[in-house]
Amino acid sequence: GQNIDQPTEMTATEGAIVQINCTYQTSGFNGLFWYQQHAGEAPTFLSYNVLDGLEEKGRFSSFLSRSKGYSYLLLKELQMKDSASYLCAVLDSNYQLIWGAGTKLIIKP
Amino acid sequence: ETGVTQSPTHLIKTRGQQVTLRCSSQSGHNTVSWYQQALGQGPQFIFQYYREEENGRGNFPPRFSGLQFPNYSSELNVNALELDDSALYLCASSYGTENTGELFFGEGSRLTVL
């Protein structure tokens, strides 16, 4: 079967750094996405990794290791508005997105 | 503003009824995919349409069906509603079939089945 694991919930402090991990086992791999979803809203795109390594985009960075079936999303200089769920999704061999359950990130002042 | 709009935003149905949800894609996008998101879960892929034809389907029964129109707007139909169908239904538009680009999601239709 296909499986994507991420922590259910994490808590961090405003201004700090947090790393949200994602491990996956899928039938094939054509890339990994991170999306942000605020409560009651639609998911919005954060990043797409298809090659190993770190992709940096402002305060957000995403890392991929295909051999380990592992990715993380790194958020720096946390702001209260970063409180949201972070969804990891893998594009399988049929180019269908398989989604994790999401990590709810709580930012405290 | 993603340009993807869905209607209705909220609706309540009873078990056994039928429902139609609608999605208007972002301009220039020819692919639409539908997802079911239960509370506290990630989206589950229902199906994808490309140029009016279904070109991928997730693990959902045949009572979940869809259409894509020449203007690339789309419908999701669910027959014989069950309590477990209560969820947020998300539509996402994109260009091409390989989903390697960003998906643009609508705000969703929240369906409650009583």
PDB file of N, CA and C in Angstrom, chain A residues 4 6-9 37-41 85-87 99-104, chain B residues 36-44 86-88 90 110:
ATOM      1  N   ILE A   4       1.952   7.725   3.722  1.00  0.00           N
ATOM      2  CA  ILE A   4       2.705   8.950   4.006  1.00  0.00           C
ATOM      3  C   ILE A   4       2.497   9.291   5.470  1.00  0.00           C
ATOM      4  N   GLN A   6       3.339  11.812   8.764  1.00  0.00           N
ATOM      5  CA  GLN A   6       3.808  13.082   9.301  1.00  0.00           C
ATOM      6  C   GLN A   6       3.264  13.187  10.723  1.00  0.00           C
ATOM      7  N   PRO A   7       3.961  13.962  11.574  1.00  0.00           N
ATOM      8  CA  PRO A   7       3.447  14.116  12.938  1.00  0.00           C
ATOM      9  C   PRO A   7       2.079  14.799  12.908  1.00  0.00           C
ATOM     10  N   THR A   8       1.242  14.437  13.855  1.00  0.00           N
ATOM     11  CA  THR A   8      -0.113  14.976  13.883  1.00  0.00           C
ATOM     12  C   THR A   8      -0.120  16.445  14.275  1.00  0.00           C
ATOM     13  N   GLU A   9       0.707  16.789  15.247  1.00  0.00           N
ATOM     14  CA  GLU A   9       0.680  18.159  15.765  1.00  0.00           C
ATOM     15  C   GLU A   9       2.057  18.546  16.287  1.00  0.00           C
ATOM     16  N   GLN A  37      -2.351  24.728   4.797  1.00  0.00           N
ATOM     17  CA  GLN A  37      -3.802  24.859   4.835  1.00  0.00           C
ATOM     18  C   GLN A  37      -4.234  25.476   6.166  1.00  0.00           C
ATOM     19  N   HIS A  38      -4.732  26.718   6.099  1.00  0.00           N
ATOM     20  CA  HIS A  38      -5.311  27.326   7.278  1.00  0.00           C
ATOM     21  C   HIS A  38      -6.694  26.753   7.502  1.00  0.00           C
ATOM     22  N   ALA A  39      -7.117  26.742   8.751  1.00  0.00           N
ATOM     23  CA  ALA A  39      -8.402  26.149   9.126  1.00  0.00           C
ATOM     24  C   ALA A  39      -9.536  26.743   8.294  1.00  0.00           C
ATOM     25  N   GLY A  40     -10.322  25.872   7.686  1.00  0.00           N
ATOM     26  CA  GLY A  40     -11.471  26.318   6.914  1.00  0.00           C
ATOM     27  C   GLY A  40     -11.144  26.884   5.552  1.00  0.00           C
ATOM     28  N   GLU A  41      -9.880  26.783   5.140  1.00  0.00           N
ATOM     29  CA  GLU A  41      -9.480  27.337   3.845  1.00  0.00           C
ATOM     30  C   GLU A  41      -8.911  26.253   2.932  1.00  0.00           C
ATOM     31  N   SER A  85      -2.161  23.904   9.138  1.00  0.00           N
ATOM     32  CA  SER A  85      -1.765  22.519   8.876  1.00  0.00           C
ATOM     33  C   SER A  85      -0.851  22.493   7.671  1.00  0.00           C
ATOM     34  N   TYR A  86       0.152  21.623   7.727  1.00  0.00           N
ATOM     35  CA  TYR A  86       1.118  21.491   6.637  1.00  0.00           C
ATOM     36  C   TYR A  86       0.998  20.079   6.073  1.00  0.00           C
ATOM     37  N   LEU A  87       0.668  20.016   4.806  1.00  0.00           N
ATOM     38  CA  LEU A  87       0.372  18.748   4.145  1.00  0.00           C
ATOM     39  C   LEU A  87       1.517  18.346   3.227  1.00  0.00           C
ATOM     40  N   TRP A  99      -1.697  11.993  -0.374  1.00  0.00           N
ATOM     41  CA  TRP A  99      -1.550  13.016   0.662  1.00  0.00           C
ATOM     42  C   TRP A  99      -1.360  12.410   2.045  1.00  0.00           C
ATOM     43  N   GLY A 100      -0.523  13.054   2.840  1.00  0.00           N
ATOM     44  CA  GLY A 100      -0.475  12.747   4.255  1.00  0.00           C
ATOM     45  C   GLY A 100      -1.658  13.399   4.964  1.00  0.00           C
ATOM     46  N   ALA A 101      -1.824  13.062   6.231  1.00  0.00           N
ATOM     47  CA  ALA A 101      -2.953  13.589   7.014  1.00  0.00           C
ATOM     48  C   ALA A 101      -2.719  15.031   7.458  1.00  0.00           C
ATOM     49  N   GLY A 102      -1.487  15.501   7.314  1.00  0.00           N
ATOM     50  CA  GLY A 102      -1.192  16.881   7.691  1.00  0.00           C
ATOM     51  C   GLY A 102      -0.646  17.001   9.100  1.00  0.00           C
ATOM     52  N   THR A 103       0.170  18.020   9.308  1.00  0.00           N
ATOM     53  CA  THR A 103       0.718  18.342  10.625  1.00  0.00           C
ATOM     54  C   THR A 103       0.156  19.689  11.050  1.00  0.00           C
ATOM     55  N   LYS A 104      -0.547  19.692  12.168  1.00  0.00           N
ATOM     56  CA  LYS A 104      -1.092  20.946  12.674  1.00  0.00           C
ATOM     57  C   LYS A 104      -0.009  21.652  13.475  1.00  0.00           C
TER      58      LYS A 104
ATOM     59  N   GLN B  36     -11.639  14.573  -1.609  1.00  0.00           N
ATOM     60  CA  GLN B  36     -12.490  14.541  -0.420  1.00  0.00           C
ATOM     61  C   GLN B  36     -11.573  14.691   0.795  1.00  0.00           C
ATOM     62  N   GLN B  37     -11.899  15.637   1.666  1.00  0.00           N
ATOM     63  CA  GLN B  37     -11.082  15.839   2.851  1.00  0.00           C
ATOM     64  C   GLN B  37     -11.959  15.750   4.095  1.00  0.00           C
ATOM     65  N   ALA B  38     -11.791  14.671   4.827  1.00  0.00           N
ATOM     66  CA  ALA B  38     -12.505  14.524   6.096  1.00  0.00           C
ATOM     67  C   ALA B  38     -11.811  15.380   7.144  1.00  0.00           C
ATOM     68  N   LEU B  39     -12.525  15.699   8.190  1.00  0.00           N
ATOM     69  CA  LEU B  39     -12.002  16.569   9.244  1.00  0.00           C
ATOM     70  C   LEU B  39     -10.728  15.977   9.839  1.00  0.00           C
ATOM     71  N   GLY B  40      -9.665  16.760   9.864  1.00  0.00           N
ATOM     72  CA  GLY B  40      -8.409  16.315  10.454  1.00  0.00           C
ATOM     73  C   GLY B  40      -7.601  15.370   9.598  1.00  0.00           C
ATOM     74  N   GLN B  41      -8.005  15.205   8.352  1.00  0.00           N
ATOM     75  CA  GLN B  41      -7.298  14.308   7.443  1.00  0.00           C
ATOM     76  C   GLN B  41      -6.769  15.083   6.238  1.00  0.00           C
ATOM     77  N   GLY B  42      -5.888  14.430   5.496  1.00  0.00           N
ATOM     78  CA  GLY B  42      -5.437  15.018   4.248  1.00  0.00           C
ATOM     79  C   GLY B  42      -6.451  14.737   3.146  1.00  0.00           C
ATOM     80  N   PRO B  43      -6.358  15.440   2.037  1.00  0.00           N
ATOM     81  CA  PRO B  43      -7.259  15.195   0.911  1.00  0.00           C
ATOM     82  C   PRO B  43      -7.084  13.786   0.357  1.00  0.00           C
ATOM     83  N   GLN B  44      -8.179  13.179  -0.077  1.00  0.00           N
ATOM     84  CA  GLN B  44      -8.161  11.877  -0.750  1.00  0.00           C
ATOM     85  C   GLN B  44      -8.585  12.097  -2.196  1.00  0.00           C
ATOM     86  N   SER B  86     -19.876  12.841   4.506  1.00  0.00           N
ATOM     87  CA  SER B  86     -19.731  14.168   5.106  1.00  0.00           C
ATOM     88  C   SER B  86     -18.252  14.553   5.101  1.00  0.00           C
ATOM     89  N   ALA B  87     -17.926  15.640   4.427  1.00  0.00           N
ATOM     90  CA  ALA B  87     -16.520  16.041   4.271  1.00  0.00           C
ATOM     91  C   ALA B  87     -16.462  17.367   3.532  1.00  0.00           C
ATOM     92  N   LEU B  88     -15.248  17.884   3.408  1.00  0.00           N
ATOM     93  CA  LEU B  88     -14.980  19.026   2.551  1.00  0.00           C
ATOM     94  C   LEU B  88     -14.561  18.486   1.185  1.00  0.00           C
ATOM     95  N   LEU B  90     -12.916  19.314  -2.309  1.00  0.00           N
ATOM     96  CA  LEU B  90     -12.040  20.309  -2.916  1.00  0.00           C
ATOM     97  C   LEU B  90     -11.867  20.028  -4.397  1.00  0.00           C
ATOM     98  N   ARG B 110     -18.469  22.246   1.678  1.00  0.00           N
ATOM     99  CA  ARG B 110     -18.579  21.407   2.886  1.00  0.00           C
ATOM    100  C   ARG B 110     -19.937  20.741   2.895  1.00  0.00           C
TER     101      ARG B 110
END
